[in-house]
PDB file of C-alpha atoms in Angstrom:
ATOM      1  CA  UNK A   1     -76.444 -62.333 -30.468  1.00  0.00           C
ATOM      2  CA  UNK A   2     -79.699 -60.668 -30.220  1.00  0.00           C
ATOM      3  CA  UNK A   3     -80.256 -57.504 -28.661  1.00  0.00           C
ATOM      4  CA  UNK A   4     -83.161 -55.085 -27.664  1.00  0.00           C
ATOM      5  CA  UNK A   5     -82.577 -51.631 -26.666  1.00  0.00           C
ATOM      6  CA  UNK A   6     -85.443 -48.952 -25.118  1.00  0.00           C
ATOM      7  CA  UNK A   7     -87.015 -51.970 -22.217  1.00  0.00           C
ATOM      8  CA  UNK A   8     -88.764 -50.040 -20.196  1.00  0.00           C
ATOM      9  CA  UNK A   9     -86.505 -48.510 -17.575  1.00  0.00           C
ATOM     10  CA  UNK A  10     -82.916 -49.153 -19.360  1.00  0.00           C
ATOM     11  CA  UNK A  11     -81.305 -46.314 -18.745  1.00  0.00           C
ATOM     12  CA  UNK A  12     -78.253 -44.610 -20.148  1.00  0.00           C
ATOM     13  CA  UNK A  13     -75.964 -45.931 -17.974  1.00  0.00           C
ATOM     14  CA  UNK A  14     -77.544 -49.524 -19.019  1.00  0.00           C
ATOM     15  CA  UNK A  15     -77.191 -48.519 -22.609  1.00  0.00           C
ATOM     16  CA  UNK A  16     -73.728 -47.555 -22.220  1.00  0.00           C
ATOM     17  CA  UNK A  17     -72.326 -50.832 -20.818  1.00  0.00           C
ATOM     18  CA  UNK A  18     -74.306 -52.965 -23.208  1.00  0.00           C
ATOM     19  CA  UNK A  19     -72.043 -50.719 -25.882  1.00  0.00           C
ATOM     20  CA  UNK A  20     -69.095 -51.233 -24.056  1.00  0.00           C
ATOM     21  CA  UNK A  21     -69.997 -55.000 -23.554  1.00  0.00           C
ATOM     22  CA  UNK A  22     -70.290 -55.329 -27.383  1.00  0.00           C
ATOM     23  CA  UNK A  23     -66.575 -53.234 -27.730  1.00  0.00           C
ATOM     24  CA  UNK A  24     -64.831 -55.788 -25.450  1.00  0.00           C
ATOM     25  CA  UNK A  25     -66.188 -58.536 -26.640  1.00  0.00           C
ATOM     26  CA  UNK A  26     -66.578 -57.828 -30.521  1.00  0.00           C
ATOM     27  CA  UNK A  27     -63.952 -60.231 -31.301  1.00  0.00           C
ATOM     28  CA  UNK A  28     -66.530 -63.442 -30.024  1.00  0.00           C
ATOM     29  CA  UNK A  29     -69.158 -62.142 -31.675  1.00  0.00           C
ATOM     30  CA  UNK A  30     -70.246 -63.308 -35.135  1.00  0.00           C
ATOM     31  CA  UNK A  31     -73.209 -61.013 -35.490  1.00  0.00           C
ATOM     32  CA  UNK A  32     -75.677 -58.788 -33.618  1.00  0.00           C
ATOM     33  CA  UNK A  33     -79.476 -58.729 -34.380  1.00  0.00           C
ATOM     34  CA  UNK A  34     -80.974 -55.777 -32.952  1.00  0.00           C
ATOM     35  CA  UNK A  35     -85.045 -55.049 -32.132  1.00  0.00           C
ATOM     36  CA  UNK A  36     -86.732 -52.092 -30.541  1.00  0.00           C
ATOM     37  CA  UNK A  37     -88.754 -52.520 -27.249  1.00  0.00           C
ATOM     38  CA  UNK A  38     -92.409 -52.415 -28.165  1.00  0.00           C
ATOM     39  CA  UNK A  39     -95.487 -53.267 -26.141  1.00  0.00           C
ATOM     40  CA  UNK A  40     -97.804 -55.819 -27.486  1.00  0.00           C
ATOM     41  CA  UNK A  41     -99.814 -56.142 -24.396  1.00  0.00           C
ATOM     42  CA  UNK A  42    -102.189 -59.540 -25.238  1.00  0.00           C
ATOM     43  CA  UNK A  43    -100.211 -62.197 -24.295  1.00  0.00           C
ATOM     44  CA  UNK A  44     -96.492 -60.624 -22.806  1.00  0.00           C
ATOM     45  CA  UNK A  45     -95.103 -62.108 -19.693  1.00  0.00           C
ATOM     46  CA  UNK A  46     -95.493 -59.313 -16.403  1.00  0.00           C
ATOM     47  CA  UNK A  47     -98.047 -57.045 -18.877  1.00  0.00           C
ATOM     48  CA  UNK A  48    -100.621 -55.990 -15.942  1.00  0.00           C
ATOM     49  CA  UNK A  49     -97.237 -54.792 -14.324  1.00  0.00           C
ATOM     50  CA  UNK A  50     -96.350 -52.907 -17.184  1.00  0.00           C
ATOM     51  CA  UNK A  51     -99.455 -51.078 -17.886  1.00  0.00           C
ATOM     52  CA  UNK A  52     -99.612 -50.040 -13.932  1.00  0.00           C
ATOM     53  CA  UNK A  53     -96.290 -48.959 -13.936  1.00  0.00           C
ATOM     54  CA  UNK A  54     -96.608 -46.658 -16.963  1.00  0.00           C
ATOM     55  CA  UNK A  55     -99.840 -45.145 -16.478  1.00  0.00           C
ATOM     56  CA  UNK A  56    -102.033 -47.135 -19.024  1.00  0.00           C
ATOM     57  CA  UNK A  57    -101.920 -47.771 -22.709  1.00  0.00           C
ATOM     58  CA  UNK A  58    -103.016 -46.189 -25.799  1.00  0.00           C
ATOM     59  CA  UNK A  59    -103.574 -47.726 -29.139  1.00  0.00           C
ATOM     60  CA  UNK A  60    -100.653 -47.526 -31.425  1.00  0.00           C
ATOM     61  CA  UNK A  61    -102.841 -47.168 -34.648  1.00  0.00           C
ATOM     62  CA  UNK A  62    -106.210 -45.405 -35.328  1.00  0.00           C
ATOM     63  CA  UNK A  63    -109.490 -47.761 -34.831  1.00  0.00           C
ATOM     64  CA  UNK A  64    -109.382 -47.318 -38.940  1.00  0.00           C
ATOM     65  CA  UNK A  65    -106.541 -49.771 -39.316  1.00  0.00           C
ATOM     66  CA  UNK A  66    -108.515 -51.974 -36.840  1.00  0.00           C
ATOM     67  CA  UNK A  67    -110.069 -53.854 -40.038  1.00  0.00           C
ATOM     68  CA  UNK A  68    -107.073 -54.738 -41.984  1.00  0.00           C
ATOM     69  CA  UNK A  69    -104.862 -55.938 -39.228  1.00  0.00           C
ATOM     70  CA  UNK A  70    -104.672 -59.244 -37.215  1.00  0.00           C
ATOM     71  CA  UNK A  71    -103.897 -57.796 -33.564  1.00  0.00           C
ATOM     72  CA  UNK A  72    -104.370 -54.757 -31.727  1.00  0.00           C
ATOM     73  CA  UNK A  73    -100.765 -52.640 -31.158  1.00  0.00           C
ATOM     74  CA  UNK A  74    -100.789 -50.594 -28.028  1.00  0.00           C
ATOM     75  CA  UNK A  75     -98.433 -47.802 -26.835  1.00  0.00           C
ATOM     76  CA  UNK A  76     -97.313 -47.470 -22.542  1.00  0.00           C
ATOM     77  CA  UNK A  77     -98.633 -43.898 -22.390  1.00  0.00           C
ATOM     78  CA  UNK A  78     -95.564 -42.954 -19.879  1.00  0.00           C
ATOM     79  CA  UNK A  79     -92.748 -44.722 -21.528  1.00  0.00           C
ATOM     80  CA  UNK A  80     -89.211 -44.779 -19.927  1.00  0.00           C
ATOM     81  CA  UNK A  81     -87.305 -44.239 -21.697  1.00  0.00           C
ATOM     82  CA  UNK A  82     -89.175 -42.004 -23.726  1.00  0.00           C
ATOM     83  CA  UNK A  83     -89.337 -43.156 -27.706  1.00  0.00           C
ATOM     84  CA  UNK A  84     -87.464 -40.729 -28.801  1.00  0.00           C
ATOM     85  CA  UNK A  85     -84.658 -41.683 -26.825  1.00  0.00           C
ATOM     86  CA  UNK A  86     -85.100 -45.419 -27.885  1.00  0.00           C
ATOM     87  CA  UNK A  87     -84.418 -44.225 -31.160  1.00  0.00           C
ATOM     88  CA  UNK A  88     -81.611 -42.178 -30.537  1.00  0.00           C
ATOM     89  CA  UNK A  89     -79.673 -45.404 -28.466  1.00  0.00           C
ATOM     90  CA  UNK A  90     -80.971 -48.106 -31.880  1.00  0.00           C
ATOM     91  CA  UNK A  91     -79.023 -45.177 -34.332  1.00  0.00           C
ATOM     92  CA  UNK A  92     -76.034 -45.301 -31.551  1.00  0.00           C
ATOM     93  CA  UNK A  93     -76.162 -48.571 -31.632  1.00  0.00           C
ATOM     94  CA  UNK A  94     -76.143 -49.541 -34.972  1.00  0.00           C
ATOM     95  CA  UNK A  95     -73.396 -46.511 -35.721  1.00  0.00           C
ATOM     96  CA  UNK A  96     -71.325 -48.479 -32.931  1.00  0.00           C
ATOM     97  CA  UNK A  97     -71.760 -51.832 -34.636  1.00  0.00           C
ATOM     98  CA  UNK A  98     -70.467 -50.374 -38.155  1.00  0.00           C
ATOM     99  CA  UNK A  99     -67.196 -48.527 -35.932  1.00  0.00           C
ATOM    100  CA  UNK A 100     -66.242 -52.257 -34.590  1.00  0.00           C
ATOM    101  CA  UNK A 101     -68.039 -53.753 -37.901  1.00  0.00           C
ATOM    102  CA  UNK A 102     -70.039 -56.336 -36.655  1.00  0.00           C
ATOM    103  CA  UNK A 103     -72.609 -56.738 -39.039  1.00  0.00           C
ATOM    104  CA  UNK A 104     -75.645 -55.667 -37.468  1.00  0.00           C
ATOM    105  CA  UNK A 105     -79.332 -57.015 -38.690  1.00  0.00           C
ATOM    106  CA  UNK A 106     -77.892 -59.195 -41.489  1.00  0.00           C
ATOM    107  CA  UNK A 107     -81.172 -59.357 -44.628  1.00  0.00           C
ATOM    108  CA  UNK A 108     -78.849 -60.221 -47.891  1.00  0.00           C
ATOM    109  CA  UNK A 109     -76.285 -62.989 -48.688  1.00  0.00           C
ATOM    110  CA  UNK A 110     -73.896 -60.183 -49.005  1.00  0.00           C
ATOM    111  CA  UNK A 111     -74.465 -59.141 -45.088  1.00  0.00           C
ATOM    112  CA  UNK A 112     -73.866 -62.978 -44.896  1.00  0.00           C
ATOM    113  CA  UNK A 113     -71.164 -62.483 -46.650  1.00  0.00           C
ATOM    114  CA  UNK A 114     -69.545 -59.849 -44.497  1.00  0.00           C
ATOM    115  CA  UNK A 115     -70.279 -61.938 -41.567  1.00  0.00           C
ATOM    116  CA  UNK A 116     -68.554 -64.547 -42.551  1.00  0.00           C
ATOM    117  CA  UNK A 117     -65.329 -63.057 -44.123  1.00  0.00           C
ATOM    118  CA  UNK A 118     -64.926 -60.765 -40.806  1.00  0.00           C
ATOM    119  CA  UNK A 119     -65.171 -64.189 -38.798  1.00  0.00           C
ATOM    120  CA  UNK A 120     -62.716 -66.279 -40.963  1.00  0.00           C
ATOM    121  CA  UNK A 121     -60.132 -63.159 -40.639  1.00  0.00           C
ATOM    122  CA  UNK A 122     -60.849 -63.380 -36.878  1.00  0.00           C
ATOM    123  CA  UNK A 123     -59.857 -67.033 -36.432  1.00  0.00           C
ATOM    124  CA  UNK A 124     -56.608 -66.231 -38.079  1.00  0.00           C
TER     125      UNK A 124
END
């Protein structure tokens, strides 16, 4: 399953059932792959919406890094919720994944691994 935590205007008390979504139903789930919310801006779905409702954009990187990357990254300037607290839910998150341990962002063949075994003891 793939998840993304910190859209603008999840809440806590949206954060809080997707965690208690992922407890009651940890068994059915083989794996979770997890993103944080960012803001691309060219090209999103609802993006004039976006930038209204948070009061504008700023660039994500200074104009120096303009040269050696392919897009432009840009920041909501009045982000809700904040980043900090984006942050704080992905460590939650992940920290709840490893309590019920479903592997979480899988990159090796031993996450694979883990996957897998937990699954095959699950089906038993």
């Amino acid at each position: 399953t793939y998840w993304i935590v910190g859209h603008p205007h999840e809440t806590e008390k949206d954060f809080q059932e997707t965690l208690d979504f992922l407890k009651d139903n940890g068994n059915y789930i083989y794996e979770v792959d997890l993103a944080l919310f960012y803001f691309y801006g060219d090209g999103e779905l609802g993006k004039d919406t976006f930038i209204q409702q948070f009061g504008g954009v700023v660039e994500r990187f200074p104009p120096i890094f303009e040269k050696v990357s392919v897009f432009r990254y840009h920041n909501l300037k009045d982000l809700s919720p904040s980043r900090e607290e984006a942050y704080d839910r992905v460590i939650r998150f992940v920290q709840a994944m490893k309590e019920l341990g479903i592997p979480c962002n899988r990159s090796s063949v031993a996450d694979f691994m883990v996957a897998e075994r937990r699954w095959q003891r699950r089906k038993k």
